[in-house]
CSV table of C-alpha atoms in Angstrom, one decimal:
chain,number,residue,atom,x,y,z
R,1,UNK,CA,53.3,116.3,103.2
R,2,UNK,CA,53.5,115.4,99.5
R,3,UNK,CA,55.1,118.5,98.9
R,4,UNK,CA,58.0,117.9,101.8
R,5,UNK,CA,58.3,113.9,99.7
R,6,UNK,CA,58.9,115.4,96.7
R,7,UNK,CA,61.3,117.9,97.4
R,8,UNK,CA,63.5,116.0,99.6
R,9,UNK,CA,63.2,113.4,96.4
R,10,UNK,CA,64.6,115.9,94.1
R,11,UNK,CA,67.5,117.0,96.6
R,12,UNK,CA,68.8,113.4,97.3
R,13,UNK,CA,68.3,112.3,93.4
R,14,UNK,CA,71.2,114.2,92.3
R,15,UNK,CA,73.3,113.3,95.4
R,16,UNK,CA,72.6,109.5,94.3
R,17,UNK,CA,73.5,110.1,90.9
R,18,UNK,CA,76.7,111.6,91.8
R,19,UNK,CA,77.9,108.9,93.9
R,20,UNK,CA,76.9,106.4,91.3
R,21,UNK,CA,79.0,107.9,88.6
R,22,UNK,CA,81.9,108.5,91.6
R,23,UNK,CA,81.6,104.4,91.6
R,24,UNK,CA,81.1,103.6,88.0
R,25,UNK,CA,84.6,105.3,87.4
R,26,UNK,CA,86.0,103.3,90.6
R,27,UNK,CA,86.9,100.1,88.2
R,28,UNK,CA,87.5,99.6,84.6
R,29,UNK,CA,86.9,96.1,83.0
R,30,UNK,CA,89.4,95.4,79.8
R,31,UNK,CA,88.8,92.1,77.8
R,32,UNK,CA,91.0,89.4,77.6
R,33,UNK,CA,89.7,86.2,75.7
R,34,UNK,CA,87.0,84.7,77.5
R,35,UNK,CA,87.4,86.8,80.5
R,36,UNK,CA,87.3,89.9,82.0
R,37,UNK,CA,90.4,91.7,83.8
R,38,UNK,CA,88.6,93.9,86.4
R,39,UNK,CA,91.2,96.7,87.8
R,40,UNK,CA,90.4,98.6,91.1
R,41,UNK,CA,91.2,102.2,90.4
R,42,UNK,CA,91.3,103.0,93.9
R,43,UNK,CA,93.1,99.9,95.6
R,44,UNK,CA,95.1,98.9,92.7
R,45,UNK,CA,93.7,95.8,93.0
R,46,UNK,CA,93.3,93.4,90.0
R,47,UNK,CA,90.2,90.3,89.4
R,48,UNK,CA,89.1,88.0,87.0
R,49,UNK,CA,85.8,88.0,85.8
R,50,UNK,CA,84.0,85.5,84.2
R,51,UNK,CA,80.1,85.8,82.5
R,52,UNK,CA,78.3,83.3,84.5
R,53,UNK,CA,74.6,83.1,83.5
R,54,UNK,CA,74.5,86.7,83.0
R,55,UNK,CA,76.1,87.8,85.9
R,56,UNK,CA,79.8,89.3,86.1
R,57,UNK,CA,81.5,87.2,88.4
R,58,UNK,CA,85.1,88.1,89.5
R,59,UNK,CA,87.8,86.3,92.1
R,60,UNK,CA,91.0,87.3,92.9
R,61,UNK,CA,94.0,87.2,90.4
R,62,UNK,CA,96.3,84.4,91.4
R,63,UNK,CA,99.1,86.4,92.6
R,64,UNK,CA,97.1,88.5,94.7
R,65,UNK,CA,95.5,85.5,95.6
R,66,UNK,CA,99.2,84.0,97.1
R,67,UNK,CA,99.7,87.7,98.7
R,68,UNK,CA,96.4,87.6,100.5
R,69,UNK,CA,97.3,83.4,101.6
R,70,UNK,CA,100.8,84.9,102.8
R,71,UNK,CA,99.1,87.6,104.7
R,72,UNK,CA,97.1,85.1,106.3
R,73,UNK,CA,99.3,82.8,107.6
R,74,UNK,CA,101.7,85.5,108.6
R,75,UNK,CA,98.7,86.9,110.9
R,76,UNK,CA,98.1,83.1,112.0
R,77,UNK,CA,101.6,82.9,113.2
R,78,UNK,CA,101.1,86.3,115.2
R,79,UNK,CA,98.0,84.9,116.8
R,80,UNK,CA,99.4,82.0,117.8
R,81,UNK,CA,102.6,83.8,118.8
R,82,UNK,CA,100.5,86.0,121.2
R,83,UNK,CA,98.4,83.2,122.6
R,84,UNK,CA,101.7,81.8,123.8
R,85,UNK,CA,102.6,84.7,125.5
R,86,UNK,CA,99.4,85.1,126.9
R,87,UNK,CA,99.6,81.8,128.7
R,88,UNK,CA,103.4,82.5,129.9
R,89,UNK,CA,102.2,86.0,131.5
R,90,UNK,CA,99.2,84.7,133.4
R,91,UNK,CA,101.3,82.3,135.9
R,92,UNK,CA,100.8,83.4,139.6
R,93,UNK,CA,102.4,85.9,141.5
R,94,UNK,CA,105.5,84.9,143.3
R,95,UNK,CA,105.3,84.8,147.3
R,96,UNK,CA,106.4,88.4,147.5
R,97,UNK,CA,104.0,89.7,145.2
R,98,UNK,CA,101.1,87.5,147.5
R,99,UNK,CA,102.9,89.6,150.5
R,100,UNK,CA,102.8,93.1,149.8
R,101,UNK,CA,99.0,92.8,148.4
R,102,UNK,CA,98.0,91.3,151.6
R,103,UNK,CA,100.2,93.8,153.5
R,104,UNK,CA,98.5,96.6,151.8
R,105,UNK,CA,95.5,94.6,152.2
R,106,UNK,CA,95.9,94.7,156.0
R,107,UNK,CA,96.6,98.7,156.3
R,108,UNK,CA,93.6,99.0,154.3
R,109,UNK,CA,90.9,97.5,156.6
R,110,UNK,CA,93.0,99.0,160.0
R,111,UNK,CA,92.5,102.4,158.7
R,112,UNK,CA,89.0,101.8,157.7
R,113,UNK,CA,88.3,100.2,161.4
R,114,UNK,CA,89.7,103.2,163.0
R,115,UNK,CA,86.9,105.3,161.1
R,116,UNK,CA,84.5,102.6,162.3
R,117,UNK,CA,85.7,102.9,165.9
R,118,UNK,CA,85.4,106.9,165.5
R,119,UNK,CA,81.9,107.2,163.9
R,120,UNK,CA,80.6,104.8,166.8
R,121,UNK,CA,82.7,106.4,169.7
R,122,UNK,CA,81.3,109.9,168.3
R,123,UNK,CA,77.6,108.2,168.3
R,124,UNK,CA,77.8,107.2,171.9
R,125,UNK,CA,79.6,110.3,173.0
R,126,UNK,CA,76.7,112.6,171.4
R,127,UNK,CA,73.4,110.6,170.3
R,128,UNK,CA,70.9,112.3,167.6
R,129,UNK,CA,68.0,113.7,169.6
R,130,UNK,CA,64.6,111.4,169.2
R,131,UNK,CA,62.1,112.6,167.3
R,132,UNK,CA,59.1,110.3,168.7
């Protein structure tokens, strides 16, 4: 059992590794007066960082920051837009509509009586032997 620990352990160790070094070269940090600029390799996407009690801590750059608020309100519009919509296309069905579905409604449940009337005619006209 050891054995199996330890040599899944060395397969996965350098599989970690690897995708640790695939993130560390996912962002580069450049120095800028008190600050940190953090740039997103893969997104493009820019921050500012700040050293905060020993920690990095980064928020957006202010014009991404405006992109992202435009982004939102332009989604909030769309929501609201569709909830309208929504509202218009639930009213109820005009007296036609109400018609047909009780029309087809109606052939529904005189074709499903006639099988009723057929299974119970059949019944009558040749009963199942008793078995007591």
């Amino acid at each position: 059992m050891k054995i199996l620990v330890l040599a899944l352990g060395a397969v996965l160790l350098p599989l970690a590794a690897a995708a640790a070094e695939a993130d560390a070269g996912r962002f580069q940090l450049e120095k800028s007066g008190d600050h940190f600029v953090r740039l997103d390799r893969q997104s493009g996407a820019m921050s500012i960082c700040q050293d905060k009690d020993g920690a990095l801590v980064c928020r957006m750059a202010a014009d991404e920051r405006a992109a992202y608020e435009d982004e939102l309100d332009r989604l909030a519009e769309r929501v609201t837009k569709l909830e309208q919509e929504g509202l218009v296309q639930r009213a109820l069905p005009s007296d036609a509509e109400i018609d047909r579905s009780i029309s087809i409604m109606e052939k529904m449940m005189k074709s499903f009586m006639g099988m009723v009337k057929e299974f119970q005619a059949e019944e009558k006209a040749d009963p199942l032997p008793q078995k007591t």
